[in-house]
XYZ file of N, CA and C in Angstrom:
624
model
N 70.182 -61.638 -28.518
C 69.491 -61.508 -27.243
C 69.513 -59.817 -26.844
N 70.505 -59.304 -27.323
C 70.581 -57.839 -26.937
C 69.445 -57.136 -27.686
N 69.054 -57.543 -29.022
C 67.969 -56.940 -29.697
C 66.644 -57.054 -29.020
N 66.444 -58.395 -28.576
C 65.196 -58.621 -27.963
C 65.002 -57.883 -26.719
N 66.031 -57.747 -25.848
C 65.987 -57.173 -24.653
C 65.746 -55.621 -24.957
N 66.304 -55.122 -25.919
C 65.953 -53.575 -26.241
C 64.611 -53.507 -26.615
N 64.206 -54.449 -27.518
C 62.676 -54.405 -27.928
C 61.795 -54.587 -26.844
N 62.013 -55.506 -25.896
C 61.313 -55.591 -24.780
C 61.105 -54.489 -23.877
N 62.265 -53.867 -23.762
C 62.369 -52.780 -22.962
C 61.515 -51.558 -23.493
N 61.580 -51.414 -24.870
C 60.820 -50.285 -25.497
C 59.360 -50.574 -25.408
N 58.975 -51.961 -25.587
C 57.495 -52.251 -25.543
C 56.874 -52.073 -24.163
N 57.837 -52.420 -23.116
C 57.409 -52.194 -21.850
C 57.110 -50.677 -21.518
N 57.966 -49.986 -22.026
C 57.687 -48.533 -21.709
C 56.490 -47.974 -22.346
N 56.298 -48.411 -23.628
C 55.045 -47.932 -24.456
C 53.830 -48.537 -23.769
N 53.760 -49.759 -23.369
C 52.575 -50.437 -22.858
C 52.209 -49.658 -21.421
N 53.324 -49.213 -20.753
C 53.084 -48.626 -19.384
C 52.958 -47.092 -19.432
N 52.783 -46.596 -20.583
C 52.558 -45.192 -20.720
C 51.309 -44.791 -19.902
N 51.381 -43.628 -19.210
C 50.154 -43.222 -18.449
C 50.010 -43.729 -17.082
N 50.949 -44.735 -16.717
C 50.925 -45.343 -15.440
C 52.233 -45.155 -14.642
N 52.044 -45.219 -13.433
C 53.195 -45.052 -12.565
C 53.704 -46.222 -12.162
N 54.495 -46.190 -11.087
C 55.023 -47.550 -10.622
C 53.820 -48.330 -10.084
N 53.888 -49.596 -10.371
C 52.887 -50.513 -9.712
C 51.578 -50.319 -10.459
N 51.537 -49.609 -11.679
C 50.290 -49.508 -12.383
C 49.488 -48.290 -11.891
N 49.933 -47.482 -10.911
C 49.107 -46.365 -10.281
C 48.881 -45.349 -11.412
N 47.764 -44.478 -11.397
C 47.499 -43.616 -12.317
C 48.640 -42.460 -12.178
N 48.772 -41.813 -13.407
C 49.713 -40.752 -13.390
C 49.165 -39.697 -12.659
N 49.877 -38.545 -12.236
C 49.512 -37.427 -11.467
C 48.402 -36.693 -12.109
N 48.370 -36.604 -13.513
C 47.271 -35.823 -14.215
C 45.936 -36.602 -13.943
N 45.946 -37.956 -13.838
C 44.653 -38.694 -13.678
C 44.141 -38.452 -12.296
N 45.053 -38.274 -11.198
C 44.623 -38.049 -9.879
C 43.987 -36.625 -9.919
N 44.571 -35.685 -10.567
C 44.019 -34.278 -10.657
C 42.654 -34.245 -11.218
N 42.367 -35.129 -12.239
C 40.978 -35.169 -12.796
C 39.980 -35.616 -11.542
N 40.289 -36.595 -10.924
C 39.395 -37.018 -9.907
C 39.176 -36.035 -8.730
N 40.287 -35.340 -8.464
C 40.175 -34.106 -7.414
C 39.188 -33.174 -7.848
N 39.246 -32.770 -9.217
C 38.307 -31.775 -9.675
C 36.852 -32.175 -9.410
N 36.605 -33.526 -9.718
C 35.373 -34.019 -9.464
C 34.795 -33.922 -8.138
N 35.672 -34.040 -7.116
C 35.320 -34.011 -5.691
C 35.157 -32.533 -5.218
N 35.894 -31.737 -5.734
C 35.778 -30.183 -5.298
C 34.729 -29.525 -5.996
N 34.162 -30.107 -7.066
C 32.990 -29.545 -7.811
C 31.852 -29.006 -6.956
N 31.320 -29.914 -6.164
C 29.963 -29.507 -5.330
C 30.358 -28.468 -4.408
N 31.653 -28.431 -3.950
C 31.961 -27.270 -3.030
C 31.750 -25.924 -3.716
N 32.035 -25.811 -4.955
C 31.919 -24.526 -5.712
C 30.474 -24.279 -5.685
N 29.495 -25.214 -5.702
C 28.108 -24.910 -5.776
C 27.558 -24.351 -4.527
N 28.073 -24.641 -3.405
C 27.524 -24.251 -2.170
C 27.310 -22.696 -2.028
N 28.289 -21.882 -2.495
C 27.881 -20.330 -2.357
C 26.785 -19.956 -2.983
N 26.464 -20.538 -4.191
C 25.233 -20.245 -4.924
C 23.981 -20.631 -4.368
N 24.054 -21.789 -3.585
C 22.895 -22.270 -2.842
C 22.593 -21.433 -1.872
N 23.629 -20.717 -1.225
C 23.564 -19.839 -0.063
C 22.879 -18.533 -0.533
N 23.156 -18.063 -1.632
C 22.644 -16.933 -2.155
C 21.174 -17.060 -2.515
N 20.816 -18.258 -3.117
C 19.471 -18.627 -3.516
C 18.598 -18.590 -2.270
N 19.066 -19.205 -1.152
C 18.303 -19.205 0.126
C 17.972 -17.811 0.550
N 18.968 -16.904 0.579
C 18.851 -15.534 1.106
C 17.838 -14.843 0.305
N 17.818 -15.019 -1.021
C 16.865 -14.369 -1.967
C 15.565 -14.776 -1.824
N 15.445 -16.115 -1.575
C 14.087 -16.774 -1.243
C 13.455 -16.282 0.017
N 14.296 -16.190 0.964
C 13.856 -15.501 2.281
C 13.376 -14.200 2.202
N 14.095 -13.388 1.512
C 13.704 -11.900 1.284
C 12.364 -11.807 0.570
N 12.157 -12.685 -0.541
C 10.978 -12.690 -1.358
C 9.777 -13.082 -0.355
N 9.958 -14.157 0.382
C 9.039 -14.740 1.262
C 8.609 -13.480 2.305
N 9.556 -12.990 2.828
C 9.236 -11.800 3.771
C 8.429 -10.667 3.181
N 8.717 -10.337 1.989
C 7.923 -9.290 1.279
C 6.577 -9.729 0.994
N 6.287 -10.901 0.623
C 4.938 -11.379 0.399
C 4.129 -11.410 1.679
N 4.716 -11.806 2.724
C 4.133 -11.865 4.054
C 3.756 -10.446 4.532
N 4.626 -9.499 4.231
C 4.541 -8.134 4.615
C 3.205 -7.553 3.832
N 3.335 -7.790 2.406
C 2.247 -7.283 1.552
C 0.860 -7.782 1.858
N 0.834 -9.103 2.374
C -0.509 -9.637 2.606
C -0.805 -9.858 4.074
N -0.084 -9.134 4.902
C -0.119 -9.506 6.352
C -1.482 -9.208 6.854
N -2.328 -8.189 6.436
C -3.668 -7.991 6.856
C -4.586 -9.151 6.620
N -4.344 -9.806 5.394
C -5.064 -11.038 5.120
C -4.673 -12.275 5.886
N -3.244 -12.342 6.057
C -2.635 -13.465 6.754
C -2.939 -13.388 8.339
N -2.934 -12.255 8.850
C -2.982 -12.017 10.258
C -4.122 -10.942 10.687
N -5.409 -11.292 10.515
C -6.461 -10.414 10.912
C -6.368 -9.963 12.494
N -6.955 -9.032 12.810
C -7.062 -8.522 14.265
C -7.510 -9.774 15.080
N -6.950 -9.997 16.194
C -7.292 -10.977 17.168
C -7.198 -12.467 16.506
N -6.744 -12.513 15.324
C -6.885 -13.936 14.599
C -8.104 -14.278 14.208
N -9.014 -13.277 14.183
C -10.518 -13.500 13.775
C -10.750 -13.004 12.414
N -11.096 -13.800 11.342
C -11.225 -13.384 10.038
C -12.385 -12.531 9.787
N -13.302 -12.428 10.843
C -14.408 -11.532 10.685
C -14.107 -10.175 11.011
N -13.047 -9.931 11.839
C -12.610 -8.566 12.167
C -11.915 -7.750 11.363
N -12.381 -6.495 11.141
C -11.755 -5.541 10.188
C -10.600 -4.900 10.719
N -9.692 -4.460 9.906
C -8.396 -3.760 10.406
C -8.739 -2.564 11.133
N -8.229 -2.442 12.377
C -8.298 -1.358 13.167
C -9.275 -1.552 14.365
N -9.908 -2.757 14.371
C -10.797 -3.036 15.461
C -10.198 -3.060 16.672
N -10.714 -2.661 17.852
C -9.942 -2.569 19.160
C -10.608 -3.613 20.132
N -11.736 -4.394 19.800
C -12.285 -5.364 20.602
C -12.731 -6.574 19.868
N -12.509 -7.757 20.139
C -12.945 -8.909 19.532
C -14.343 -9.293 20.034
N -15.291 -9.380 19.038
C -16.673 -9.849 19.470
C -16.678 -11.408 19.512
N -17.690 -11.739 20.287
C -17.673 -13.247 20.686
C -18.088 -14.092 19.315
N -17.849 -15.427 19.451
C -18.257 -16.185 18.254
C -19.649 -16.093 17.834
N -20.610 -16.034 18.776
C -22.007 -15.717 18.424
C -22.213 -14.151 18.834
N -22.393 -13.474 17.722
C -22.593 -12.016 17.831
C -23.827 -11.654 18.217
N -24.156 -10.840 19.221
C -25.442 -10.343 19.627
C -25.346 -8.782 19.275
N -26.060 -8.494 18.305
C -26.088 -7.097 17.766
C -27.433 -6.397 18.075
N -27.334 -5.395 18.713
C -28.713 -4.688 19.027
C -29.804 -5.490 19.813
N -29.220 -6.285 20.683
C -30.185 -7.131 21.523
C -30.608 -8.435 21.151
N -30.014 -8.960 19.939
C -30.514 -10.296 19.531
C -29.296 -10.921 18.582
N -29.121 -12.130 18.705
C -28.028 -12.783 17.933
C -28.267 -12.681 16.411
N -27.333 -12.509 15.722
C -27.454 -12.431 14.131
C -27.818 -13.769 13.730
N -28.592 -13.906 12.612
C -28.944 -15.312 12.251
C -27.812 -16.400 12.114
N -28.024 -17.424 12.624
C -27.123 -18.497 12.792
C -26.346 -18.903 11.478
N -27.181 -18.954 10.407
C -26.621 -19.210 9.163
C -26.244 -18.115 8.302
N -25.998 -16.975 8.869
C -25.529 -15.756 8.233
C -24.064 -16.043 7.578
N -23.838 -15.440 6.381
C -22.569 -15.575 5.736
C -21.891 -14.212 5.484
N -20.707 -14.225 5.051
C -19.975 -12.897 4.942
C -20.084 -11.936 6.091
N -19.756 -12.489 7.162
C -19.978 -11.660 8.501
C -18.637 -10.980 8.690
N -18.742 -9.713 8.778
C -17.627 -8.842 9.161
C -17.996 -7.827 10.283
N -16.970 -7.450 11.136
C -17.301 -6.354 12.153
C -16.099 -5.482 12.233
N -16.514 -4.308 12.754
C -15.466 -3.224 13.126
C -15.879 -2.707 14.576
N -14.984 -2.690 15.467
C -15.301 -2.137 16.620
C -14.343 -0.996 17.076
N -14.750 0.053 17.669
C -13.926 1.294 18.035
C -14.749 2.043 18.978
N -13.892 2.368 20.203
C -14.367 3.203 21.295
C -15.891 2.883 21.825
N -16.112 1.679 22.005
C -17.407 1.236 22.484
C -18.605 1.005 21.538
N -18.202 1.291 20.311
C -19.391 1.087 19.183
C -18.927 -0.014 18.338
N -19.862 -0.666 17.758
C -19.686 -1.826 16.824
C -20.565 -1.716 15.595
N -19.954 -2.110 14.454
C -20.707 -2.239 13.292
C -20.576 -3.677 12.760
N -21.665 -4.313 12.446
C -21.706 -5.637 11.989
C -22.395 -5.761 10.631
N -21.859 -6.353 9.682
C -22.539 -6.692 8.435
C -22.560 -8.172 8.198
N -23.644 -8.678 7.555
C -23.817 -10.013 7.226
C -24.867 -10.206 6.101
N -24.889 -11.425 5.512
C -25.906 -11.687 4.516
C -26.797 -12.830 4.955
N -28.080 -12.822 4.958
C -28.901 -13.884 5.384
C -30.349 -13.762 4.719
N -30.926 -14.808 4.729
C -32.439 -14.878 4.273
C -33.412 -14.750 5.437
N -32.741 -14.603 6.699
C -33.557 -14.526 7.966
C -33.477 -13.066 8.570
N -33.241 -12.135 7.836
C -33.202 -10.721 8.415
C -34.378 -10.276 9.015
N -35.613 -10.661 8.403
C -36.885 -10.235 9.175
C -36.973 -10.900 10.305
N -36.576 -12.201 10.469
C -36.745 -12.844 11.853
C -35.782 -12.177 12.819
N -34.678 -11.789 12.392
C -33.715 -11.058 13.327
C -34.314 -9.709 13.765
N -34.920 -8.840 12.885
C -35.427 -7.629 13.156
C -36.646 -7.826 14.216
N -37.398 -8.934 14.008
C -38.492 -8.997 14.977
C -38.061 -9.451 16.345
N -36.901 -10.264 16.405
C -36.281 -10.578 17.658
C -35.710 -9.395 18.319
N -35.110 -8.419 17.669
C -34.514 -7.283 18.255
C -35.649 -6.345 18.958
N -36.781 -6.418 18.269
C -37.924 -5.398 18.586
C -37.777 -4.183 17.611
N -37.050 -4.108 16.562
C -36.935 -3.154 15.717
C -38.235 -2.958 14.892
N -38.931 -4.109 14.628
C -39.958 -4.250 13.900
C -41.001 -5.196 14.677
N -41.980 -4.507 15.362
C -42.945 -5.358 16.170
C -43.794 -6.398 15.246
N -44.154 -7.482 15.803
C -44.945 -8.391 15.183
C -46.229 -7.710 14.617
N -46.521 -8.281 13.398
C -47.791 -7.785 12.796
C -47.463 -6.458 11.959
N -46.451 -5.734 12.112
C -46.263 -4.529 11.339
C -45.545 -4.852 10.039
N -45.915 -4.207 9.005
C -45.290 -4.416 7.709
C -43.730 -3.858 7.788
N -42.973 -4.588 6.784
C -41.513 -4.463 6.781
C -41.120 -2.995 6.761
N -41.898 -2.109 5.929
C -41.325 -0.827 5.695
C -42.480 0.299 6.130
N -42.792 -0.031 7.341
C -43.746 0.912 8.138
C -42.778 2.110 8.568
N -43.247 3.309 8.111
C -42.340 4.447 8.255
C -42.310 4.918 9.691
N -43.113 4.212 10.564
C -43.078 4.520 12.065
C -41.720 3.933 12.533
N -41.254 2.921 11.975
C -40.023 2.267 12.497
C -38.635 2.466 11.665
N -38.927 3.086 10.464
C -37.797 3.130 9.603
C -37.851 4.249 8.582
N -36.925 4.384 7.679
C -36.824 5.360 6.680
C -36.107 4.797 5.455
N -36.316 5.383 4.391
C -35.665 5.071 3.059
C -34.138 5.471 3.202
N -33.271 4.534 2.846
C -31.899 4.986 2.731
C -31.608 5.652 1.359
N -30.377 6.232 1.118
C -30.015 6.717 -0.198
C -30.304 5.692 -1.284
N -31.099 6.062 -2.346
C -31.386 5.047 -3.286
C -30.425 4.855 -4.427
N -29.001 4.821 -3.969
C -28.121 4.574 -5.115
C -28.006 3.054 -5.397
N -27.443 2.707 -6.630
C -27.302 1.223 -6.934
C -26.349 0.532 -5.887
N -25.312 1.363 -5.334
C -24.476 0.716 -4.393
C -24.387 1.712 -3.271
N -24.494 1.168 -2.055
C -24.290 1.965 -0.775
C -23.096 1.598 -0.019
N -22.145 2.402 0.080
C -20.971 2.041 0.817
C -21.182 1.660 2.379
N -20.178 0.934 2.945
C -20.412 0.509 4.275
C -19.787 1.783 5.070
N -20.146 1.788 6.329
C -19.503 2.739 7.288
C -18.010 2.671 7.328
N -17.359 3.812 7.520
C -15.887 3.905 7.587
C -15.303 2.748 8.575
N -14.496 2.052 8.023
C -13.727 1.057 8.826
C -14.301 -0.346 8.750
N -15.594 -0.378 8.351
C -16.352 -1.712 8.236
C -15.854 -2.336 6.851
N -15.265 -3.521 6.858
C -14.827 -4.162 5.638
C -16.139 -5.219 5.004
N -15.952 -5.512 3.911
C -16.959 -6.273 3.209
C -17.548 -5.655 2.009
N -18.559 -6.343 1.329
C -19.234 -5.770 0.163
C -20.137 -4.733 0.574
N -20.390 -3.790 -0.461
C -21.290 -2.822 -0.226
C -22.680 -3.252 -0.415
N -23.600 -2.553 0.188
C -25.065 -2.883 0.116
C -25.555 -2.460 -1.438
N -26.544 -3.205 -1.873
C -27.178 -2.815 -3.079
C -28.538 -2.059 -2.817
N -28.576 -1.043 -3.483
C -29.846 -0.198 -3.372
C -30.900 -0.843 -3.979
N -32.255 -0.533 -3.616
C -32.610 0.434 -2.510
C -32.393 -0.229 -1.234
N -32.333 0.548 -0.243
C -32.346 0.038 1.141
C -33.178 0.743 2.184
N -33.368 0.169 3.307
C -34.217 0.757 4.334
C -33.419 0.674 5.561
N -33.612 1.741 6.451
C -33.031 1.993 7.701
C -33.941 1.811 8.863
N -33.747 0.985 9.841
C -34.591 0.739 11.135
C -33.914 1.499 12.197
N -34.578 2.362 12.834
C -34.020 2.974 14.124
C -34.740 2.604 15.414
N -33.901 2.080 16.305
C -34.775 1.592 17.605
C -33.830 1.760 18.713
N -34.392 1.443 19.977
C -33.646 1.533 21.125
C -33.586 0.088 21.808
N -32.388 -0.327 21.988
C -32.271 -1.760 22.484
C -32.662 -1.821 23.926
N -32.538 -3.162 24.317
C -33.030 -3.374 25.836
C -31.952 -2.715 26.727
N -30.785 -2.412 26.217
C -29.789 -1.834 27.126
C -29.836 -0.253 27.145
N -30.950 0.282 26.306
C -31.059 1.702 26.268
C -30.248 2.434 25.209
N -29.485 1.799 24.528
C -28.710 2.426 23.387
C -29.379 2.319 22.006
N -28.988 3.402 21.252
C -29.594 3.524 20.018
C -29.088 2.567 18.987
N -29.917 1.934 18.173
C -29.431 0.855 17.192
C -30.071 1.273 15.815
N -29.234 1.129 14.865
C -29.555 1.296 13.460
C -29.367 0.036 12.581
N -30.358 -0.423 11.845
C -30.039 -1.496 10.945
C -30.487 -1.106 9.493
N -29.497 -1.257 8.609
C -29.707 -0.907 7.166
C -29.912 -2.312 6.489
N -30.949 -2.430 5.727
C -31.191 -3.742 5.053
C -31.452 -3.515 3.397
N -30.943 -4.323 2.652
C -31.325 -4.271 1.166
C -32.699 -4.599 0.952
N -33.408 -3.714 0.253
C -34.782 -4.233 -0.167
C -34.844 -4.757 -1.536
N -35.928 -5.528 -1.849
C -36.102 -6.022 -3.155
C -36.248 -4.938 -4.182
N -35.497 -5.072 -5.317
C -35.594 -3.984 -6.274
C -37.027 -4.242 -7.120
N -37.513 -5.319 -7.071
C -38.683 -5.729 -7.885
C -39.987 -5.773 -7.065
N -40.009 -5.980 -5.661
C -41.073 -6.079 -4.822
C -40.953 -5.056 -3.720
N -41.796 -4.126 -3.627
C -41.787 -3.105 -2.584
C -42.191 -3.607 -1.297
N -42.456 -4.814 -1.109
C -42.859 -5.246 0.163
C -42.025 -6.376 0.839
N -40.900 -6.467 0.382
C -39.910 -7.592 0.816
C -38.522 -7.184 0.709
N -37.603 -7.942 1.403
C -36.173 -7.709 1.259
C -35.649 -8.506 0.050
N -34.465 -8.361 -0.262
C -33.700 -9.216 -1.204
C -33.564 -10.463 -0.528
N -33.394 -11.531 -1.466
C -33.348 -12.818 -0.920
C -32.022 -13.610 -1.502
N -30.968 -13.659 -0.596
C -30.694 -13.095 0.697
C -30.529 -11.842 0.766
N -30.544 -10.964 1.782
C -30.362 -9.634 1.869
C -28.967 -9.288 2.699
N -28.195 -8.342 2.413
C -27.209 -7.911 3.335
C -27.716 -6.896 4.260
N -27.288 -6.998 5.502
C -27.766 -5.941 6.646
C -26.460 -5.433 7.304
N -26.623 -4.215 7.809
C -25.372 -3.506 8.492
C -26.023 -3.055 9.850
N -25.529 -3.401 10.938
C -26.032 -3.145 12.323
C -25.104 -2.291 12.898
N -25.475 -1.108 13.371
C -24.486 -0.243 14.139
C -25.214 -0.092 15.616
N -24.373 -0.231 16.711
C -24.899 -0.292 17.948
C -23.772 -0.015 19.049
N -24.186 0.269 20.254
C -23.281 0.500 21.310
C -22.905 -0.839 21.889
N -21.776 -1.042 22.311
C -21.366 -2.337 23.099
C -21.665 -2.181 24.479
N -22.104 -3.381 25.086
C -22.408 -3.241 26.624
C -21.260 -3.001 27.341
């Protein structure tokens, strides 16, 4: 009996290795679980650094493209530095620009405005302003003059948008308000009697 008791005692100790009283895990097992719980906490500082870096990068991008993201007056047609917002329907030189005009931009400063647009209705616009009386040919030298015959003609200072393509013609006239108006229009390079189709125009005039 004494041998069996001793054998049972040894067997019990061997089978229960790694367990505490009542079969509970040994302290080292509890430590393993604790490491798993505290692991995510060690990640939090890295997440905080990542958020800060992302915020700095986002702020830099916004600053770099702020002119594109936040145009003057919230109007995408307005060029940087403009001091007055033009209405949705722009009346330039005494007549509204063509309703279907595209690539419209404007620059306003000290009571003057410059407007550029592209349209296939430029002749109609000129007739409505009185720059070109009905029945008169497009390039009557009584009402206008040749512009610089460069392949590309830059826009006036401050006005944003694409340059004009030469050749171009400039109309000079007085609007119904008594102010002087200039309209530069792209001429057709192949036909001396017509505009490009569509044509870019630049209108310079005084604001009422």
